[in-house]
Short mmCIF file of C-alpha atoms in Angstrom, two decimals:
data_model
loop_
_atom_site.label_atom_id
_atom_site.label_comp_id
_atom_site.label_asym_id
_atom_site.label_seq_id
_atom_site.Cartn_x
_atom_site.Cartn_y
_atom_site.Cartn_z
CA MET R 35 86.33 66.70 100.49
CA SER R 36 84.02 63.83 101.37
CA GLY R 37 80.31 64.09 100.67
CA PRO R 38 77.69 63.35 98.02
CA SER R 39 78.91 62.88 94.47
CA GLN R 40 76.14 65.08 93.07
CA SER R 41 75.50 68.76 93.54
CA PRO R 42 72.73 69.55 96.06
CA ALA R 43 71.18 71.72 93.34
CA VAL R 44 70.93 68.73 91.03
CA ILE R 45 69.60 66.46 93.75
CA ALA R 46 67.03 69.00 94.94
CA GLY R 47 65.39 68.86 91.55
CA ARG R 48 64.51 65.20 91.98
CA THR R 49 60.89 64.36 92.81
CA ASP R 50 61.24 60.83 94.15
CA PHE R 51 59.18 61.67 97.20
CA GLY R 52 56.62 64.10 95.86
CA GLY R 53 58.57 67.37 95.85
CA GLN R 54 58.32 70.06 98.49
CA PRO R 55 56.18 69.85 101.63
CA VAL R 56 52.64 71.13 101.17
CA HIS R 57 52.06 72.35 104.72
CA ALA R 58 53.09 75.88 105.72
CA PRO R 59 53.86 76.05 109.45
CA SER R 60 53.07 79.34 111.13
CA GLY R 61 52.92 80.79 114.60
CA PRO R 62 55.62 81.24 117.23
CA PRO R 63 58.62 78.89 117.32
CA LEU R 64 58.50 75.93 119.68
CA LEU R 65 62.28 75.50 119.64
CA GLU R 66 64.68 78.44 119.51
CA ALA R 67 68.47 78.29 119.58
CA SER R 68 70.49 81.50 119.65
CA ASN R 69 74.20 81.85 118.88
CA ILE R 70 75.10 78.27 119.80
CA THR R 71 78.83 77.61 120.03
CA VAL R 72 80.37 74.30 121.10
CA ARG R 73 84.05 73.90 121.90
CA PHE R 74 86.00 70.74 122.63
CA GLY R 75 89.20 72.03 124.16
CA GLY R 76 90.67 74.39 121.59
CA VAL R 77 88.52 73.04 118.76
CA VAL R 78 85.39 74.98 117.81
CA ALA R 79 82.98 72.32 116.54
CA VAL R 80 79.97 74.65 116.20
CA LYS R 81 80.23 78.42 115.90
CA ASP R 82 77.42 80.91 116.43
CA ILE R 83 74.47 78.96 114.98
CA SER R 84 70.90 80.18 115.48
CA LEU R 85 67.67 78.47 114.42
CA ALA R 86 63.97 78.23 115.15
CA VAL R 87 61.42 75.46 114.55
CA ARG R 88 57.64 75.82 114.68
CA PRO R 89 55.07 73.11 115.37
CA GLY R 90 54.56 71.13 112.18
CA GLU R 91 57.79 72.40 110.61
CA ILE R 92 60.64 70.23 109.35
CA LEU R 93 64.14 71.69 109.63
CA GLY R 94 66.87 69.89 107.72
CA LEU R 95 70.51 70.08 108.80
CA ILE R 96 72.93 69.35 105.96
CA GLY R 97 76.63 69.71 105.29
CA PRO R 98 79.70 67.68 104.36
CA ASN R 99 81.18 65.19 106.81
CA GLY R 100 82.71 67.02 109.76
CA ALA R 101 80.51 70.09 109.27
CA GLY R 102 79.28 70.06 112.89
CA LYS R 103 75.73 68.86 112.25
CA THR R 104 75.77 66.07 114.81
CA THR R 105 77.41 68.27 117.43
CA LEU R 106 74.73 70.93 116.95
CA PHE R 107 72.06 68.21 117.05
CA ASN R 108 73.49 66.92 120.34
CA ALA R 109 73.67 70.43 121.80
CA LEU R 110 69.99 70.97 121.00
CA THR R 111 69.01 67.70 122.67
CA GLY R 112 71.25 68.07 125.72
CA PHE R 113 73.78 65.34 124.96
CA VAL R 114 76.53 67.93 124.47
CA LYS R 115 76.90 71.10 126.51
CA ALA R 116 76.82 74.37 124.59
CA SER R 117 79.83 76.54 125.39
CA GLU R 118 77.95 79.69 124.43
CA GLY R 119 74.42 80.60 123.41
CA ARG R 120 70.90 79.78 124.52
CA VAL R 121 68.37 77.05 123.78
CA ALA R 122 64.69 77.64 124.58
CA PHE R 123 61.73 75.27 124.28
CA ASP R 124 58.21 76.67 124.39
CA GLY R 125 59.65 79.87 125.84
CA ARG R 126 61.57 78.10 128.62
CA ASP R 127 65.36 78.31 128.84
CA ILE R 128 66.70 74.74 128.63
CA THR R 129 70.32 75.58 127.79
CA HIS R 130 71.64 73.66 130.78
CA ALA R 131 68.84 71.08 131.08
CA GLN R 132 69.73 67.39 131.00
CA PRO R 133 68.27 65.18 128.23
CA GLN R 134 65.73 63.59 130.59
CA VAL R 135 64.42 67.03 131.56
CA ARG R 136 64.05 67.97 127.91
CA ALA R 137 62.22 64.70 127.30
CA LYS R 138 59.69 65.50 130.03
CA LEU R 139 59.11 68.91 128.45
CA GLY R 140 58.28 67.31 125.10
CA MET R 141 61.51 66.67 123.20
CA ALA R 142 62.51 63.23 121.89
CA ARG R 143 65.23 61.95 119.58
CA THR R 144 66.35 58.93 117.64
CA PHE R 145 69.94 57.75 117.33
CA GLN R 146 71.97 57.11 114.22
CA VAL R 147 72.85 53.67 115.56
CA GLU R 148 69.67 51.97 116.77
CA ARG R 149 69.70 50.95 120.41
CA PRO R 150 66.90 48.42 120.94
CA PHE R 151 66.82 46.02 123.86
CA GLU R 152 67.66 43.01 121.72
CA ASP R 153 66.23 40.39 124.11
CA LEU R 154 62.90 42.17 124.52
CA SER R 155 59.98 42.07 122.13
CA VAL R 156 59.11 45.00 119.91
CA LEU R 157 56.21 45.85 122.21
CA GLU R 158 58.36 45.61 125.34
CA ASN R 159 60.90 47.99 123.81
CA VAL R 160 58.21 50.61 123.32
CA LEU R 161 56.73 49.90 126.76
CA VAL R 162 60.01 50.98 128.37
CA ALA R 163 59.37 54.46 127.00
CA ALA R 164 55.59 54.31 127.46
CA PHE R 165 56.01 53.65 131.20
CA LEU R 166 57.48 57.14 131.53
CA LYS R 167 54.03 58.48 130.65
CA TYR R 168 51.55 55.75 131.62
CA ARG R 169 51.09 52.77 133.91
CA GLY R 170 49.57 49.32 133.57
CA ARG R 171 47.05 48.69 130.82
CA ALA R 172 47.18 52.34 129.73
CA ALA R 173 50.90 52.00 128.98
CA GLU R 174 50.33 48.84 126.95
CA ASN R 175 47.50 50.42 124.98
CA HIS R 176 49.65 53.47 124.29
CA ALA R 177 52.55 51.29 123.13
CA TYR R 178 50.26 49.39 120.74
CA ASP R 179 48.91 52.67 119.38
CA VAL R 180 52.45 53.87 118.68
CA LEU R 181 53.38 50.59 116.98
CA GLU R 182 50.31 50.88 114.80
CA ARG R 183 51.29 54.43 113.91
CA VAL R 184 54.73 53.34 112.66
CA GLY R 185 53.53 50.14 111.00
CA LEU R 186 54.94 47.64 113.49
CA ALA R 187 51.78 46.43 115.23
CA ASP R 188 52.03 43.06 113.48
CA ARG R 189 55.56 42.66 114.90
CA ALA R 190 54.66 43.44 118.52
CA ALA R 191 55.58 39.99 119.86
CA GLN R 192 58.71 39.57 117.73
CA PRO R 193 62.11 39.88 119.44
CA ALA R 194 63.80 43.13 118.49
CA SER R 195 66.91 41.16 117.54
CA GLN R 196 65.02 39.65 114.59
CA LEU R 197 64.05 42.94 112.95
CA ASN R 198 65.63 44.02 109.68
CA LEU R 199 67.16 47.49 109.32
CA ALA R 200 63.99 49.23 108.13
CA ARG R 201 61.95 47.85 111.03
CA ARG R 202 64.71 48.65 113.53
CA ARG R 203 64.53 52.25 112.35
CA ARG R 204 60.77 52.23 112.85
CA LEU R 205 61.22 50.78 116.32
CA GLU R 206 63.71 53.53 117.15
CA LEU R 207 61.13 56.05 116.00
CA ALA R 208 58.37 54.32 117.99
CA LYS R 209 60.42 54.55 121.19
CA ALA R 210 60.73 58.30 120.67
CA LEU R 211 57.04 58.73 119.83
CA ALA R 212 56.03 56.82 122.95
CA LEU R 213 57.23 59.85 124.92
CA GLU R 214 54.51 61.91 123.21
CA PRO R 215 56.92 64.63 122.09
CA ARG R 216 56.09 67.96 120.56
CA MET R 217 59.56 68.24 119.02
CA LEU R 218 61.23 65.25 117.36
CA PHE R 219 64.92 65.00 116.45
CA LEU R 220 65.78 62.43 113.77
CA ASP R 221 69.43 61.41 113.41
CA GLU R 222 69.84 59.79 109.97
CA SER R 223 66.63 57.78 110.24
CA ILE R 224 66.59 57.10 106.49
CA ALA R 225 70.27 56.45 105.73
CA GLY R 226 70.97 52.90 104.60
CA LEU R 227 67.39 52.04 103.68
CA ASN R 228 66.52 50.73 100.23
CA PRO R 229 64.30 52.95 98.00
CA PRO R 230 60.98 51.41 99.15
CA GLY R 231 62.10 51.75 102.77
CA GLN R 232 63.08 55.36 102.17
CA GLN R 233 59.70 56.15 100.65
CA GLU R 234 57.84 54.57 103.55
CA MET R 235 59.87 56.49 106.13
CA VAL R 236 59.45 59.75 104.22
CA ALA R 237 55.67 59.26 104.18
CA LEU R 238 55.68 58.56 107.91
CA ILE R 239 57.77 61.64 108.72
CA ARG R 240 55.44 63.79 106.62
CA GLN R 241 52.45 62.44 108.55
CA LEU R 242 54.14 63.26 111.84
CA ALA R 243 54.81 66.84 110.76
CA GLN R 244 51.27 67.25 109.48
CA SER R 245 50.02 66.12 112.90
CA GLY R 246 51.80 69.13 114.42
CA LEU R 247 55.16 67.71 115.47
CA GLY R 248 58.14 69.97 114.99
CA ILE R 249 61.00 67.97 113.45
CA VAL R 250 64.75 68.53 113.18
CA MET R 251 66.50 66.13 110.80
CA VAL R 252 70.13 65.30 110.16
CA GLU R 253 70.34 63.29 106.96
CA HIS R 254 72.93 62.60 104.26
CA ILE R 255 70.49 61.51 101.54
CA MET R 256 70.13 64.86 99.87
CA HIS R 257 67.03 64.28 97.75
CA VAL R 258 65.23 63.01 100.86
CA ILE R 259 66.00 65.97 103.07
CA MET R 260 65.39 68.46 100.27
CA SER R 261 62.02 66.86 99.58
CA LEU R 262 60.94 66.80 103.23
CA SER R 263 62.28 70.03 104.70
CA ASP R 264 60.44 73.33 104.99
CA HIS R 265 63.70 75.05 105.91
CA VAL R 266 67.31 73.93 105.47
CA ILE R 267 70.50 74.92 107.27
CA CYS R 268 73.78 74.02 105.60
CA MET R 269 76.91 73.96 107.76
CA ALA R 270 80.59 73.70 106.92
CA PHE R 271 83.50 73.61 109.38
CA GLY R 272 81.09 74.31 112.24
CA GLU R 273 79.70 77.51 110.76
CA LEU R 274 76.53 78.51 108.95
CA LEU R 275 77.06 78.37 105.21
CA ALA R 276 73.52 79.01 103.99
CA GLU R 277 69.92 78.69 105.15
CA GLY R 278 66.44 79.08 103.77
CA ASP R 279 64.17 77.33 101.29
CA PRO R 280 65.60 73.93 100.25
CA HIS R 281 65.93 74.84 96.56
CA ASP R 282 67.54 78.19 97.34
CA VAL R 283 70.06 76.56 99.65
CA ALA R 284 70.81 73.81 97.14
CA ALA R 285 71.54 76.38 94.44
CA HIS R 286 73.76 78.53 96.68
CA PRO R 287 77.30 78.68 95.22
CA ASP R 288 78.95 78.20 98.63
CA VAL R 289 76.89 75.07 99.26
CA ILE R 290 77.82 73.62 95.88
CA ARG R 291 81.50 74.34 96.55
CA ALA R 292 81.28 72.73 100.00
CA TYR R 293 80.03 69.49 98.48
CA LEU R 294 81.95 69.40 95.21
CA GLY R 295 84.98 71.61 95.80
CA ASP R 296 86.25 74.44 93.64
CA ASP R 297 86.82 73.82 89.96
CA ASP R 298 90.50 74.58 90.30
CA ASP R 299 91.10 72.32 93.32
#
């Protein structure tokens, strides 16, 4: 089975990024998904998954390749239609809402493969999103504020095509933040970055959560997601394998088997 070469339990013990989150989100959930099932023809990609995310909370989705994480992620954000179940945002049923409707309500996402407008400047890329909220000088000021927030203000005039991977990831995040979301979905925003880049992105994500943003993360770098997440859901073959505190999930025997296989395999 493909996946990390180390047990999640071993990786969860690492403290590269300062250990567990210090904030403790409370209050009613902002995002609720109940009994989500996604079918593609006769294939069940996601089966009966439920979750809830509060403002300021980070939910990590983990699992081996092919576990159904991305499909669930896409069902939550409206890019894939749920075959069964219900998705609610701030108490409103959005199960059948298109992505642009969800964005207007306060949901934004990044993509695993960055999609900048290569011929536009960094600022112009963010302005495209900012114009959905503001006009004229207000949009430009908002875009600059977002670039400053993600550490790209000094690159505002640079063509997006000239950015390295770490800055492209920050630009992808800036485009999402320009929509002023209350719930942010991060699709492997840290994968592929070198250790300093990982640490910078982790610090930024923590700041976003501490500002009150609810965050759902799909990430394959186990020590990153275990360090960041308040709550973790592990999937395998489209189904829930384990959920709860990151360390408890990492130590769960079924999770360890999913990543490393049985001893007698």
